[in-house]
Amino acid sequence: MTGNTGLKPYMTEEEAQIIDSFLLKYQPRRCLEWGIGGSTVVFSRHSFIEQWIGIEWHHEWIRKVQPFVSPRVQLHEAKPPSTECPYGCQVSIDTFVNHPAITGSFDFIFIDGDYR
């Protein structure tokens, strides 16, 4: 499932197949993912997906993933509001969950990672 990116979903092959089977069955057009990475690259490749919005807190990780996603994928950074508020504190969580890129309705929402 990795293709030639070197990125793969951080999950078991069985878990990845379950999610992929769901996507194939329901063919969502507009998707939201909290926590981007190999799953973003792999799952957003389906031709029926029109828009995949990914929200991630780690700037360098976004830069690493960005070259491998299709133009239908929009990656957004949810930067912690201050260095005094570490990843996972309530203010950071609120910033992540209430990111301005999250608008309208979604056919599929994938929560991938801690504190999400």
PDB file of C-alpha atoms in Angstrom:
ATOM      1  CA  MET A   1       0.000   0.000   0.000  1.00  0.00           C
ATOM      2  CA  THR A   2       2.934   2.410   0.199  1.00  0.00           C
ATOM      3  CA  GLY A   3       3.527   3.001  -3.500  1.00  0.00           C
ATOM      4  CA  ASN A   4       6.923   4.582  -4.066  1.00  0.00           C
ATOM      5  CA  THR A   5       6.663   7.285  -1.397  1.00  0.00           C
ATOM      6  CA  GLY A   6       8.229   5.423   1.489  1.00  0.00           C
ATOM      7  CA  LEU A   7       5.253   6.651   3.531  1.00  0.00           C
ATOM      8  CA  LYS A   8       2.774   4.076   4.678  1.00  0.00           C
ATOM      9  CA  PRO A   9      -0.236   4.175   6.960  1.00  0.00           C
ATOM     10  CA  TYR A  10       0.861   3.789  10.569  1.00  0.00           C
ATOM     11  CA  MET A  11      -1.486   0.896  11.143  1.00  0.00           C
ATOM     12  CA  THR A  12      -1.620  -2.810  10.476  1.00  0.00           C
ATOM     13  CA  GLU A  13      -2.205  -4.029   6.948  1.00  0.00           C
ATOM     14  CA  GLU A  14      -5.557  -5.422   8.106  1.00  0.00           C
ATOM     15  CA  GLU A  15      -6.617  -2.025   9.502  1.00  0.00           C
ATOM     16  CA  ALA A  16      -5.580  -0.300   6.273  1.00  0.00           C
ATOM     17  CA  GLN A  17      -7.568  -2.832   4.225  1.00  0.00           C
ATOM     18  CA  ILE A  18     -10.670  -2.267   6.375  1.00  0.00           C
ATOM     19  CA  ILE A  19     -10.504   1.499   5.835  1.00  0.00           C
ATOM     20  CA  ASP A  20      -9.787   1.094   2.134  1.00  0.00           C
ATOM     21  CA  SER A  21     -12.743  -1.314   1.783  1.00  0.00           C
ATOM     22  CA  PHE A  22     -14.971   1.261   3.476  1.00  0.00           C
ATOM     23  CA  LEU A  23     -13.781   3.971   1.092  1.00  0.00           C
ATOM     24  CA  LEU A  24     -14.377   1.751  -1.940  1.00  0.00           C
ATOM     25  CA  LYS A  25     -17.863   0.793  -0.753  1.00  0.00           C
ATOM     26  CA  TYR A  26     -19.130   4.275   0.167  1.00  0.00           C
ATOM     27  CA  GLN A  27     -16.996   6.383  -2.222  1.00  0.00           C
ATOM     28  CA  PRO A  28     -16.921   9.589  -0.187  1.00  0.00           C
ATOM     29  CA  ARG A  29     -16.296  12.748  -2.178  1.00  0.00           C
ATOM     30  CA  ARG A  30     -15.268  15.150   0.579  1.00  0.00           C
ATOM     31  CA  CYS A  31     -13.015  13.889   3.367  1.00  0.00           C
ATOM     32  CA  LEU A  32     -11.398  15.276   6.494  1.00  0.00           C
ATOM     33  CA  GLU A  33      -8.422  13.759   8.255  1.00  0.00           C
ATOM     34  CA  TRP A  34      -7.000  14.858  11.584  1.00  0.00           C
ATOM     35  CA  GLY A  35      -3.378  13.712  11.569  1.00  0.00           C
ATOM     36  CA  ILE A  36      -1.790  13.351   8.136  1.00  0.00           C
ATOM     37  CA  GLY A  37       0.815  10.960   6.789  1.00  0.00           C
ATOM     38  CA  GLY A  38       0.937   7.739   4.842  1.00  0.00           C
ATOM     39  CA  SER A  39      -2.794   7.265   5.285  1.00  0.00           C
ATOM     40  CA  THR A  40      -3.387  10.625   3.607  1.00  0.00           C
ATOM     41  CA  VAL A  41      -1.214   9.685   0.646  1.00  0.00           C
ATOM     42  CA  VAL A  42      -2.705   6.218   0.200  1.00  0.00           C
ATOM     43  CA  PHE A  43      -6.379   6.715   0.956  1.00  0.00           C
ATOM     44  CA  SER A  44      -6.825  10.016  -0.923  1.00  0.00           C
ATOM     45  CA  ARG A  45      -5.719   8.488  -4.242  1.00  0.00           C
ATOM     46  CA  HIS A  46      -9.165   7.118  -5.076  1.00  0.00           C
ATOM     47  CA  SER A  47     -10.611   8.846  -8.134  1.00  0.00           C
ATOM     48  CA  PHE A  48     -14.018   9.382  -6.508  1.00  0.00           C
ATOM     49  CA  ILE A  49     -12.502  11.656  -3.833  1.00  0.00           C
ATOM     50  CA  GLU A  50     -12.907  15.286  -4.856  1.00  0.00           C
ATOM     51  CA  GLN A  51     -11.389  16.926  -1.778  1.00  0.00           C
ATOM     52  CA  TRP A  52      -9.323  15.627   1.132  1.00  0.00           C
ATOM     53  CA  ILE A  53      -8.524  18.106   3.891  1.00  0.00           C
ATOM     54  CA  GLY A  54      -5.742  17.122   6.275  1.00  0.00           C
ATOM     55  CA  ILE A  55      -5.052  18.892   9.566  1.00  0.00           C
ATOM     56  CA  GLU A  56      -1.652  18.370  11.205  1.00  0.00           C
ATOM     57  CA  TRP A  57       0.247  20.131  14.008  1.00  0.00           C
ATOM     58  CA  HIS A  58       3.811  19.305  12.898  1.00  0.00           C
ATOM     59  CA  HIS A  59       5.135  21.674  10.191  1.00  0.00           C
ATOM     60  CA  GLU A  60       8.065  19.506   9.079  1.00  0.00           C
ATOM     61  CA  TRP A  61       5.836  16.447   8.753  1.00  0.00           C
ATOM     62  CA  ILE A  62       3.484  18.409   6.485  1.00  0.00           C
ATOM     63  CA  ARG A  63       6.480  19.375   4.313  1.00  0.00           C
ATOM     64  CA  LYS A  64       7.540  15.719   4.100  1.00  0.00           C
ATOM     65  CA  VAL A  65       4.081  14.460   3.095  1.00  0.00           C
ATOM     66  CA  GLN A  66       3.100  17.336   0.737  1.00  0.00           C
ATOM     67  CA  PRO A  67       5.087  16.175  -2.338  1.00  0.00           C
ATOM     68  CA  PHE A  68       3.284  12.830  -2.371  1.00  0.00           C
ATOM     69  CA  VAL A  69      -0.350  13.940  -2.232  1.00  0.00           C
ATOM     70  CA  SER A  70      -2.623  14.664  -5.174  1.00  0.00           C
ATOM     71  CA  PRO A  71      -3.828  18.200  -5.986  1.00  0.00           C
ATOM     72  CA  ARG A  72      -7.172  17.244  -4.409  1.00  0.00           C
ATOM     73  CA  VAL A  73      -5.473  17.126  -0.993  1.00  0.00           C
ATOM     74  CA  GLN A  74      -5.157  20.283   1.061  1.00  0.00           C
ATOM     75  CA  LEU A  75      -2.849  20.063   4.058  1.00  0.00           C
ATOM     76  CA  HIS A  76      -3.204  22.595   6.864  1.00  0.00           C
ATOM     77  CA  GLU A  77      -1.103  23.247   9.925  1.00  0.00           C
ATOM     78  CA  ALA A  78      -2.773  23.560  13.321  1.00  0.00           C
ATOM     79  CA  LYS A  79       0.080  25.206  15.166  1.00  0.00           C
ATOM     80  CA  PRO A  80      -0.089  25.195  18.964  1.00  0.00           C
ATOM     81  CA  PRO A  81      -1.005  28.712  20.128  1.00  0.00           C
ATOM     82  CA  SER A  82       2.184  29.092  22.188  1.00  0.00           C
ATOM     83  CA  THR A  83       5.276  27.242  23.311  1.00  0.00           C
ATOM     84  CA  GLU A  84       3.833  27.323  26.814  1.00  0.00           C
ATOM     85  CA  CYS A  85       0.988  25.123  25.643  1.00  0.00           C
ATOM     86  CA  PRO A  86       2.390  21.750  24.626  1.00  0.00           C
ATOM     87  CA  TYR A  87       0.843  19.418  22.092  1.00  0.00           C
ATOM     88  CA  GLY A  88      -2.139  17.814  23.751  1.00  0.00           C
ATOM     89  CA  CYS A  89      -3.120  20.565  26.172  1.00  0.00           C
ATOM     90  CA  GLN A  90      -6.727  21.750  25.914  1.00  0.00           C
ATOM     91  CA  VAL A  91      -5.948  24.994  24.063  1.00  0.00           C
ATOM     92  CA  SER A  92      -3.913  23.102  21.443  1.00  0.00           C
ATOM     93  CA  ILE A  93      -6.656  20.523  21.069  1.00  0.00           C
ATOM     94  CA  ASP A  94      -9.251  23.252  20.544  1.00  0.00           C
ATOM     95  CA  THR A  95      -7.034  24.914  17.920  1.00  0.00           C
ATOM     96  CA  PHE A  96      -6.660  21.588  16.136  1.00  0.00           C
ATOM     97  CA  VAL A  97     -10.317  20.574  16.234  1.00  0.00           C
ATOM     98  CA  ASN A  98     -11.660  24.039  15.394  1.00  0.00           C
ATOM     99  CA  HIS A  99      -9.229  24.760  12.549  1.00  0.00           C
ATOM    100  CA  PRO A 100     -10.646  27.320  10.052  1.00  0.00           C
ATOM    101  CA  ALA A 101     -10.132  24.910   7.124  1.00  0.00           C
ATOM    102  CA  ILE A 102     -12.834  22.680   8.586  1.00  0.00           C
ATOM    103  CA  THR A 103     -16.000  24.040   7.001  1.00  0.00           C
ATOM    104  CA  GLY A 104     -19.107  22.493   5.562  1.00  0.00           C
ATOM    105  CA  SER A 105     -19.984  18.836   5.695  1.00  0.00           C
ATOM    106  CA  PHE A 106     -17.856  15.779   5.029  1.00  0.00           C
ATOM    107  CA  ASP A 107     -18.700  12.339   3.701  1.00  0.00           C
ATOM    108  CA  PHE A 108     -15.824  10.734   5.614  1.00  0.00           C
ATOM    109  CA  ILE A 109     -13.885  11.853   8.679  1.00  0.00           C
ATOM    110  CA  PHE A 110     -10.740   9.992   9.647  1.00  0.00           C
ATOM    111  CA  ILE A 111      -9.268  10.640  13.092  1.00  0.00           C
ATOM    112  CA  ASP A 112      -5.675   9.468  12.956  1.00  0.00           C
ATOM    113  CA  GLY A 113      -3.504  10.053  16.001  1.00  0.00           C
ATOM    114  CA  ASP A 114      -3.339  11.123  19.616  1.00  0.00           C
ATOM    115  CA  TYR A 115      -5.503  13.865  21.162  1.00  0.00           C
ATOM    116  CA  ARG A 116      -7.887  13.927  18.254  1.00  0.00           C
TER     117      ARG A 116
END
